[in-house]
Amino acid sequence: LAKTTQPISMDSYEGQEVNITCSHNNIATNDYITWYQQFPSQGPRFIIQGYKTKVTNEVASLFIPADRKSSTLSLPRVSLSDTAVYYCLVGEISRDSSYKLIFGSGTRLLVRP
Amino acid sequence: DVKVTQSSRYLVKRTGEKVFLECVQDMDHENMFWYRQDPGLGLRLIYFSYDVKMKEKGDIPEGYSVSREKKERFSLILESASTNQTSMYLCASSSEGARVTEAFFGQGTRLTVV
């Protein structure tokens, strides 16, 4: 069972870079690492996914070291609208090889003016 | 635009009632999920389905059942609603694939059991 551990909360200021680290010591060979963002009263939204090294898209970067036991979501120059809960997930393969998505408690990011 | 639609945003039911929460996706996804979300507890998986008529228990299936008769629809059933099932319920879907974990979520149904 590839459980994840993240900080409960983080504070930042507008314009700063924010790095949220997630540990997943039991990650399996085939597992990908995925991050979601959730605003109040909305369902989570996919941000980024990676397997190893670095992945970048228009929203964020994801850094994964060689041992893959942790990952870091990097949000460049955050704004007030980035205030949200961020979840790190590692895919868990069920008996029939389909993925069931297990969310942890997430990291509550507060961006201040 | 991909879409996961939950039948109600807000629902109030009485203790002991049988409650149906409906979810429909238009992306032809194989996998569908039901979660509940409570303050301080994050999202907890109730059930998921990887194919029509197939289902698998998540972390907290007690007091719930599901139905997947058609690929696009996944129903969550509270056989006899209780106050501790007051929560936000979220449905999601994702496509098949060993490495694909991108899921699309509905807006959620806030259920209150009185």
PDB file of C-alpha atoms in Angstrom:
ATOM      1  CA  LEU A   1       0.000   0.000   0.000  1.00  0.00           C
ATOM      2  CA  ALA A   2       1.709   3.140  -1.222  1.00  0.00           C
ATOM      3  CA  LYS A   3       0.577   5.687   1.347  1.00  0.00           C
ATOM      4  CA  THR A   4       1.644   9.290   1.143  1.00  0.00           C
ATOM      5  CA  THR A   5       2.660  11.794   3.794  1.00  0.00           C
ATOM      6  CA  GLN A   6       2.476  15.561   3.303  1.00  0.00           C
ATOM      7  CA  PRO A   7       2.636  18.602   5.568  1.00  0.00           C
ATOM      8  CA  ILE A   8      -0.773  19.548   6.891  1.00  0.00           C
ATOM      9  CA  SER A   9      -0.467  23.207   5.992  1.00  0.00           C
ATOM     10  CA  MET A  10       1.859  25.817   4.503  1.00  0.00           C
ATOM     11  CA  ASP A  11       1.810  29.592   4.338  1.00  0.00           C
ATOM     12  CA  SER A  12       3.285  31.733   1.605  1.00  0.00           C
ATOM     13  CA  TYR A  13       3.111  35.217   0.113  1.00  0.00           C
ATOM     14  CA  GLU A  14       2.139  36.334  -3.330  1.00  0.00           C
ATOM     15  CA  GLY A  15       4.978  36.121  -5.830  1.00  0.00           C
ATOM     16  CA  GLN A  16       6.935  33.489  -3.916  1.00  0.00           C
ATOM     17  CA  GLU A  17       7.780  30.008  -5.123  1.00  0.00           C
ATOM     18  CA  VAL A  18       6.132  27.268  -3.073  1.00  0.00           C
ATOM     19  CA  ASN A  19       7.480  23.730  -2.764  1.00  0.00           C
ATOM     20  CA  ILE A  20       5.305  21.018  -1.239  1.00  0.00           C
ATOM     21  CA  THR A  21       7.019  17.727  -0.539  1.00  0.00           C
ATOM     22  CA  CYS A  22       5.300  14.366  -0.343  1.00  0.00           C
ATOM     23  CA  SER A  23       6.858  11.135   0.892  1.00  0.00           C
ATOM     24  CA  HIS A  24       5.804   7.755  -0.479  1.00  0.00           C
ATOM     25  CA  ASN A  25       8.299   5.212   0.821  1.00  0.00           C
ATOM     26  CA  ASN A  26       6.403   2.168  -0.445  1.00  0.00           C
ATOM     27  CA  ILE A  27       5.916   3.300  -4.014  1.00  0.00           C
ATOM     28  CA  ALA A  28       5.771   0.406  -6.473  1.00  0.00           C
ATOM     29  CA  THR A  29       7.715   0.116  -9.699  1.00  0.00           C
ATOM     30  CA  ASN A  30       4.710   0.826 -11.901  1.00  0.00           C
ATOM     31  CA  ASP A  31       3.247   3.649  -9.832  1.00  0.00           C
ATOM     32  CA  TYR A  32       3.017   7.172 -11.135  1.00  0.00           C
ATOM     33  CA  ILE A  33       2.861  10.181  -8.833  1.00  0.00           C
ATOM     34  CA  THR A  34      -0.010  12.585  -9.310  1.00  0.00           C
ATOM     35  CA  TRP A  35      -0.904  15.885  -7.715  1.00  0.00           C
ATOM     36  CA  TYR A  36      -4.368  17.404  -7.413  1.00  0.00           C
ATOM     37  CA  GLN A  37      -5.616  20.816  -6.360  1.00  0.00           C
ATOM     38  CA  GLN A  38      -8.913  21.413  -4.584  1.00  0.00           C
ATOM     39  CA  PHE A  39     -10.712  24.682  -3.959  1.00  0.00           C
ATOM     40  CA  PRO A  40     -13.510  24.924  -1.371  1.00  0.00           C
ATOM     41  CA  SER A  41     -16.819  23.437  -2.495  1.00  0.00           C
ATOM     42  CA  GLN A  42     -15.285  21.953  -5.644  1.00  0.00           C
ATOM     43  CA  GLY A  43     -13.976  18.560  -6.649  1.00  0.00           C
ATOM     44  CA  PRO A  44     -10.198  18.078  -6.944  1.00  0.00           C
ATOM     45  CA  ARG A  45      -8.540  19.026 -10.189  1.00  0.00           C
ATOM     46  CA  PHE A  46      -5.546  17.272 -11.782  1.00  0.00           C
ATOM     47  CA  ILE A  47      -2.378  19.386 -11.778  1.00  0.00           C
ATOM     48  CA  ILE A  48       0.535  17.235 -12.833  1.00  0.00           C
ATOM     49  CA  GLN A  49       1.767  13.672 -13.040  1.00  0.00           C
ATOM     50  CA  GLY A  50       5.217  12.140 -13.279  1.00  0.00           C
ATOM     51  CA  TYR A  51       7.213   8.947 -12.981  1.00  0.00           C
ATOM     52  CA  LYS A  52      10.787  10.110 -12.408  1.00  0.00           C
ATOM     53  CA  THR A  53      13.108  13.122 -12.737  1.00  0.00           C
ATOM     54  CA  LYS A  54      11.306  16.342 -13.593  1.00  0.00           C
ATOM     55  CA  VAL A  55       8.033  17.170 -15.251  1.00  0.00           C
ATOM     56  CA  THR A  56       6.858  20.697 -16.043  1.00  0.00           C
ATOM     57  CA  ASN A  57       3.610  22.054 -17.394  1.00  0.00           C
ATOM     58  CA  GLU A  58       2.018  25.487 -17.552  1.00  0.00           C
ATOM     59  CA  VAL A  59       0.889  25.274 -13.929  1.00  0.00           C
ATOM     60  CA  ALA A  60       3.640  23.558 -11.944  1.00  0.00           C
ATOM     61  CA  SER A  61       6.772  21.453 -11.876  1.00  0.00           C
ATOM     62  CA  LEU A  62       7.184  18.063 -10.288  1.00  0.00           C
ATOM     63  CA  PHE A  63      10.555  16.887  -9.050  1.00  0.00           C
ATOM     64  CA  ILE A  64      11.093  13.200  -8.363  1.00  0.00           C
ATOM     65  CA  PRO A  65      14.457  11.904  -7.104  1.00  0.00           C
ATOM     66  CA  ALA A  66      16.003   8.704  -8.397  1.00  0.00           C
ATOM     67  CA  ASP A  67      14.736   6.549  -5.516  1.00  0.00           C
ATOM     68  CA  ARG A  68      11.172   7.874  -6.073  1.00  0.00           C
ATOM     69  CA  LYS A  69      10.431   7.740  -2.360  1.00  0.00           C
ATOM     70  CA  SER A  70       9.395  11.369  -2.362  1.00  0.00           C
ATOM     71  CA  SER A  71       8.271  14.059  -4.763  1.00  0.00           C
ATOM     72  CA  THR A  72       8.073  17.852  -4.668  1.00  0.00           C
ATOM     73  CA  LEU A  73       5.403  19.948  -6.271  1.00  0.00           C
ATOM     74  CA  SER A  74       6.744  23.389  -7.165  1.00  0.00           C
ATOM     75  CA  LEU A  75       4.399  26.314  -7.802  1.00  0.00           C
ATOM     76  CA  PRO A  76       6.246  29.295  -9.265  1.00  0.00           C
ATOM     77  CA  ARG A  77       5.234  32.786  -8.141  1.00  0.00           C
ATOM     78  CA  VAL A  78       2.006  31.936  -6.375  1.00  0.00           C
ATOM     79  CA  SER A  79      -0.985  34.234  -6.326  1.00  0.00           C
ATOM     80  CA  LEU A  80      -3.930  34.502  -3.953  1.00  0.00           C
ATOM     81  CA  SER A  81      -5.919  32.209  -6.229  1.00  0.00           C
ATOM     82  CA  ASP A  82      -3.476  29.369  -5.540  1.00  0.00           C
ATOM     83  CA  THR A  83      -4.848  29.116  -2.010  1.00  0.00           C
ATOM     84  CA  ALA A  84      -6.195  25.572  -1.977  1.00  0.00           C
ATOM     85  CA  VAL A  85      -5.590  22.061  -0.702  1.00  0.00           C
ATOM     86  CA  TYR A  86      -2.976  20.074  -2.621  1.00  0.00           C
ATOM     87  CA  TYR A  87      -3.046  16.295  -2.661  1.00  0.00           C
ATOM     88  CA  CYS A  88      -0.264  13.911  -3.590  1.00  0.00           C
ATOM     89  CA  LEU A  89      -1.362  10.509  -4.867  1.00  0.00           C
ATOM     90  CA  VAL A  90       0.398   7.348  -5.812  1.00  0.00           C
ATOM     91  CA  GLY A  91      -1.593   4.959  -7.953  1.00  0.00           C
ATOM     92  CA  GLU A  92      -2.534   1.710  -6.290  1.00  0.00           C
ATOM     93  CA  ILE A  93      -3.136  -1.258  -8.503  1.00  0.00           C
ATOM     94  CA  SER A  94      -6.105  -3.349  -7.472  1.00  0.00           C
ATOM     95  CA  ARG A  95      -6.605  -7.021  -8.173  1.00  0.00           C
ATOM     96  CA  ASP A  96      -7.609  -6.536 -11.759  1.00  0.00           C
ATOM     97  CA  SER A  97      -4.776  -4.060 -12.443  1.00  0.00           C
ATOM     98  CA  SER A  98      -7.108  -1.063 -12.467  1.00  0.00           C
ATOM     99  CA  TYR A  99      -6.150   1.960 -10.428  1.00  0.00           C
ATOM    100  CA  LYS A 100      -7.943   3.038  -7.333  1.00  0.00           C
ATOM    101  CA  LEU A 101      -7.080   6.533  -6.275  1.00  0.00           C
ATOM    102  CA  ILE A 102      -6.288   6.935  -2.599  1.00  0.00           C
ATOM    103  CA  PHE A 103      -6.095  10.500  -1.331  1.00  0.00           C
ATOM    104  CA  GLY A 104      -4.296  11.487   1.829  1.00  0.00           C
ATOM    105  CA  SER A 105      -5.245  14.478   3.952  1.00  0.00           C
ATOM    106  CA  GLY A 106      -3.519  16.936   1.640  1.00  0.00           C
ATOM    107  CA  THR A 107      -1.607  20.155   2.284  1.00  0.00           C
ATOM    108  CA  ARG A 108      -3.593  23.297   2.887  1.00  0.00           C
ATOM    109  CA  LEU A 109      -1.718  26.172   1.206  1.00  0.00           C
ATOM    110  CA  LEU A 110      -2.573  29.707   2.243  1.00  0.00           C
ATOM    111  CA  VAL A 111      -1.206  32.495   0.071  1.00  0.00           C
ATOM    112  CA  ARG A 112      -1.188  35.892   1.753  1.00  0.00           C
ATOM    113  CA  PRO A 113      -1.028  39.326   0.046  1.00  0.00           C
TER     114      PRO A 113
ATOM    115  CA  ASP B   1     -14.921  19.587 -22.264  1.00  0.00           C
ATOM    116  CA  VAL B   2     -14.929  16.489 -20.145  1.00  0.00           C
ATOM    117  CA  LYS B   3     -17.736  16.250 -17.688  1.00  0.00           C
ATOM    118  CA  VAL B   4     -18.708  14.391 -14.546  1.00  0.00           C
ATOM    119  CA  THR B   5     -22.171  15.335 -13.370  1.00  0.00           C
ATOM    120  CA  GLN B   6     -23.669  14.602  -9.987  1.00  0.00           C
ATOM    121  CA  SER B   7     -27.427  14.713  -9.795  1.00  0.00           C
ATOM    122  CA  SER B   8     -27.721  17.080  -6.835  1.00  0.00           C
ATOM    123  CA  ARG B   9     -25.535  19.762  -5.260  1.00  0.00           C
ATOM    124  CA  TYR B  10     -27.445  19.729  -1.981  1.00  0.00           C
ATOM    125  CA  LEU B  11     -29.626  17.055  -0.432  1.00  0.00           C
ATOM    126  CA  VAL B  12     -31.423  16.775   2.893  1.00  0.00           C
ATOM    127  CA  LYS B  13     -32.715  13.379   3.974  1.00  0.00           C
ATOM    128  CA  ARG B  14     -34.174  11.874   7.112  1.00  0.00           C
ATOM    129  CA  THR B  15     -32.570   9.178   9.219  1.00  0.00           C
ATOM    130  CA  GLY B  16     -33.512   5.745   7.948  1.00  0.00           C
ATOM    131  CA  GLU B  17     -34.313   6.849   4.404  1.00  0.00           C
ATOM    132  CA  LYS B  18     -32.796   5.070   1.426  1.00  0.00           C
ATOM    133  CA  VAL B  19     -30.736   7.591  -0.497  1.00  0.00           C
ATOM    134  CA  PHE B  20     -29.488   7.428  -4.076  1.00  0.00           C
ATOM    135  CA  LEU B  21     -26.649   9.612  -5.302  1.00  0.00           C
ATOM    136  CA  GLU B  22     -26.225   9.539  -9.048  1.00  0.00           C
ATOM    137  CA  CYS B  23     -23.139  10.256 -11.119  1.00  0.00           C
ATOM    138  CA  VAL B  24     -22.829  10.385 -14.890  1.00  0.00           C
ATOM    139  CA  GLN B  25     -19.696  10.851 -17.002  1.00  0.00           C
ATOM    140  CA  ASP B  26     -19.513  11.559 -20.700  1.00  0.00           C
ATOM    141  CA  MET B  27     -15.906  10.525 -21.348  1.00  0.00           C
ATOM    142  CA  ASP B  28     -16.437   6.790 -21.870  1.00  0.00           C
ATOM    143  CA  HIS B  29     -14.212   6.113 -18.857  1.00  0.00           C
ATOM    144  CA  GLU B  30     -13.879   2.613 -17.488  1.00  0.00           C
ATOM    145  CA  ASN B  31     -13.177   3.595 -13.883  1.00  0.00           C
ATOM    146  CA  MET B  32     -15.553   5.438 -11.597  1.00  0.00           C
ATOM    147  CA  PHE B  33     -15.167   6.327  -7.937  1.00  0.00           C
ATOM    148  CA  TRP B  34     -17.188   7.535  -4.972  1.00  0.00           C
ATOM    149  CA  TYR B  35     -15.519   9.481  -2.167  1.00  0.00           C
ATOM    150  CA  ARG B  36     -16.716  11.272   0.882  1.00  0.00           C
ATOM    151  CA  GLN B  37     -14.976  14.315   2.256  1.00  0.00           C
ATOM    152  CA  ASP B  38     -15.161  15.503   5.833  1.00  0.00           C
ATOM    153  CA  PRO B  39     -13.285  18.357   7.509  1.00  0.00           C
ATOM    154  CA  GLY B  40      -9.803  17.292   8.539  1.00  0.00           C
ATOM    155  CA  LEU B  41     -10.114  13.838   6.968  1.00  0.00           C
ATOM    156  CA  GLY B  42      -9.453  14.557   3.298  1.00  0.00           C
ATOM    157  CA  LEU B  43     -11.106  12.388   0.657  1.00  0.00           C
ATOM    158  CA  ARG B  44     -11.856   8.821   1.611  1.00  0.00           C
ATOM    159  CA  LEU B  45     -12.664   6.213  -0.995  1.00  0.00           C
ATOM    160  CA  ILE B  46     -16.000   4.454  -0.475  1.00  0.00           C
ATOM    161  CA  TYR B  47     -16.271   2.269  -3.576  1.00  0.00           C
ATOM    162  CA  PHE B  48     -14.960   2.173  -7.059  1.00  0.00           C
ATOM    163  CA  SER B  49     -15.887   0.395 -10.249  1.00  0.00           C
ATOM    164  CA  TYR B  50     -13.552  -0.635 -13.044  1.00  0.00           C
ATOM    165  CA  ASP B  51     -16.188  -1.914 -15.428  1.00  0.00           C
ATOM    166  CA  VAL B  52     -19.920  -2.295 -15.841  1.00  0.00           C
ATOM    167  CA  LYS B  53     -21.376  -4.434 -13.049  1.00  0.00           C
ATOM    168  CA  MET B  54     -17.961  -4.626 -11.376  1.00  0.00           C
ATOM    169  CA  LYS B  55     -17.201  -2.979  -8.071  1.00  0.00           C
ATOM    170  CA  GLU B  56     -14.557  -2.999  -5.401  1.00  0.00           C
ATOM    171  CA  LYS B  57     -14.655  -1.734  -1.841  1.00  0.00           C
ATOM    172  CA  GLY B  58     -12.642   1.272  -0.870  1.00  0.00           C
ATOM    173  CA  ASP B  59     -11.544   2.228   2.619  1.00  0.00           C
ATOM    174  CA  ILE B  60     -14.967   2.970   4.132  1.00  0.00           C
ATOM    175  CA  PRO B  61     -17.685   0.885   2.405  1.00  0.00           C
ATOM    176  CA  GLU B  62     -19.779   0.204   5.507  1.00  0.00           C
ATOM    177  CA  GLY B  63     -23.311   1.541   5.200  1.00  0.00           C
ATOM    178  CA  TYR B  64     -23.011   2.044   1.451  1.00  0.00           C
ATOM    179  CA  SER B  65     -23.579   0.067  -1.705  1.00  0.00           C
ATOM    180  CA  VAL B  66     -23.106   0.913  -5.368  1.00  0.00           C
ATOM    181  CA  SER B  67     -24.574   0.091  -8.736  1.00  0.00           C
ATOM    182  CA  ARG B  68     -23.034   0.288 -12.174  1.00  0.00           C
ATOM    183  CA  GLU B  69     -25.481  -0.996 -14.774  1.00  0.00           C
ATOM    184  CA  LYS B  70     -24.202   1.249 -17.567  1.00  0.00           C
ATOM    185  CA  LYS B  71     -20.699   2.440 -18.274  1.00  0.00           C
ATOM    186  CA  GLU B  72     -21.508   6.117 -17.907  1.00  0.00           C
ATOM    187  CA  ARG B  73     -23.456   5.901 -14.648  1.00  0.00           C
ATOM    188  CA  PHE B  74     -22.327   5.021 -11.142  1.00  0.00           C
ATOM    189  CA  SER B  75     -24.783   5.203  -8.264  1.00  0.00           C
ATOM    190  CA  LEU B  76     -24.044   5.356  -4.567  1.00  0.00           C
ATOM    191  CA  ILE B  77     -26.751   4.001  -2.295  1.00  0.00           C
ATOM    192  CA  LEU B  78     -27.188   4.652   1.395  1.00  0.00           C
ATOM    193  CA  GLU B  79     -29.406   1.781   2.435  1.00  0.00           C
ATOM    194  CA  SER B  80     -30.577   3.446   5.649  1.00  0.00           C
ATOM    195  CA  ALA B  81     -29.198   6.941   6.053  1.00  0.00           C
ATOM    196  CA  SER B  82     -27.708   7.897   9.385  1.00  0.00           C
ATOM    197  CA  THR B  83     -26.546  11.245  10.729  1.00  0.00           C
ATOM    198  CA  ASN B  84     -22.904  10.160  10.568  1.00  0.00           C
ATOM    199  CA  GLN B  85     -23.280   9.946   6.800  1.00  0.00           C
ATOM    200  CA  THR B  86     -23.760  13.695   6.608  1.00  0.00           C
ATOM    201  CA  SER B  87     -20.893  14.681   4.338  1.00  0.00           C
ATOM    202  CA  MET B  88     -19.739  15.955   0.972  1.00  0.00           C
ATOM    203  CA  TYR B  89     -19.835  13.168  -1.602  1.00  0.00           C
ATOM    204  CA  LEU B  90     -17.644  13.341  -4.671  1.00  0.00           C
ATOM    205  CA  CYS B  91     -17.778  11.192  -7.783  1.00  0.00           C
ATOM    206  CA  ALA B  92     -14.861  10.793 -10.172  1.00  0.00           C
ATOM    207  CA  SER B  93     -13.970   8.898 -13.323  1.00  0.00           C
ATOM    208  CA  SER B  94     -10.744   7.949 -15.057  1.00  0.00           C
ATOM    209  CA  SER B  95      -9.756   6.026 -18.123  1.00  0.00           C
ATOM    210  CA  GLU B  96      -8.282   2.553 -18.084  1.00  0.00           C
ATOM    211  CA  GLY B  97      -4.564   2.186 -18.173  1.00  0.00           C
ATOM    212  CA  ALA B  98      -1.960   0.972 -15.758  1.00  0.00           C
ATOM    213  CA  ARG B  99      -0.252   4.322 -15.579  1.00  0.00           C
ATOM    214  CA  VAL B 100      -3.090   6.748 -15.928  1.00  0.00           C
ATOM    215  CA  THR B 101      -4.196   8.213 -12.630  1.00  0.00           C
ATOM    216  CA  GLU B 102      -5.756  11.423 -13.895  1.00  0.00           C
ATOM    217  CA  ALA B 103      -9.292  11.509 -12.604  1.00  0.00           C
ATOM    218  CA  PHE B 104     -12.049  13.993 -13.298  1.00  0.00           C
ATOM    219  CA  PHE B 105     -14.346  14.982 -10.478  1.00  0.00           C
ATOM    220  CA  GLY B 106     -17.898  16.161 -10.231  1.00  0.00           C
ATOM    221  CA  GLN B 107     -18.885  19.222  -8.229  1.00  0.00           C
ATOM    222  CA  GLY B 108     -19.968  17.173  -5.260  1.00  0.00           C
ATOM    223  CA  THR B 109     -23.204  16.535  -3.397  1.00  0.00           C
ATOM    224  CA  ARG B 110     -23.529  17.920   0.095  1.00  0.00           C
ATOM    225  CA  LEU B 111     -25.769  15.490   1.940  1.00  0.00           C
ATOM    226  CA  THR B 112     -27.319  16.326   5.264  1.00  0.00           C
ATOM    227  CA  VAL B 113     -29.067  13.566   7.211  1.00  0.00           C
ATOM    228  CA  VAL B 114     -31.394  14.849   9.905  1.00  0.00           C
TER     229      VAL B 114
END
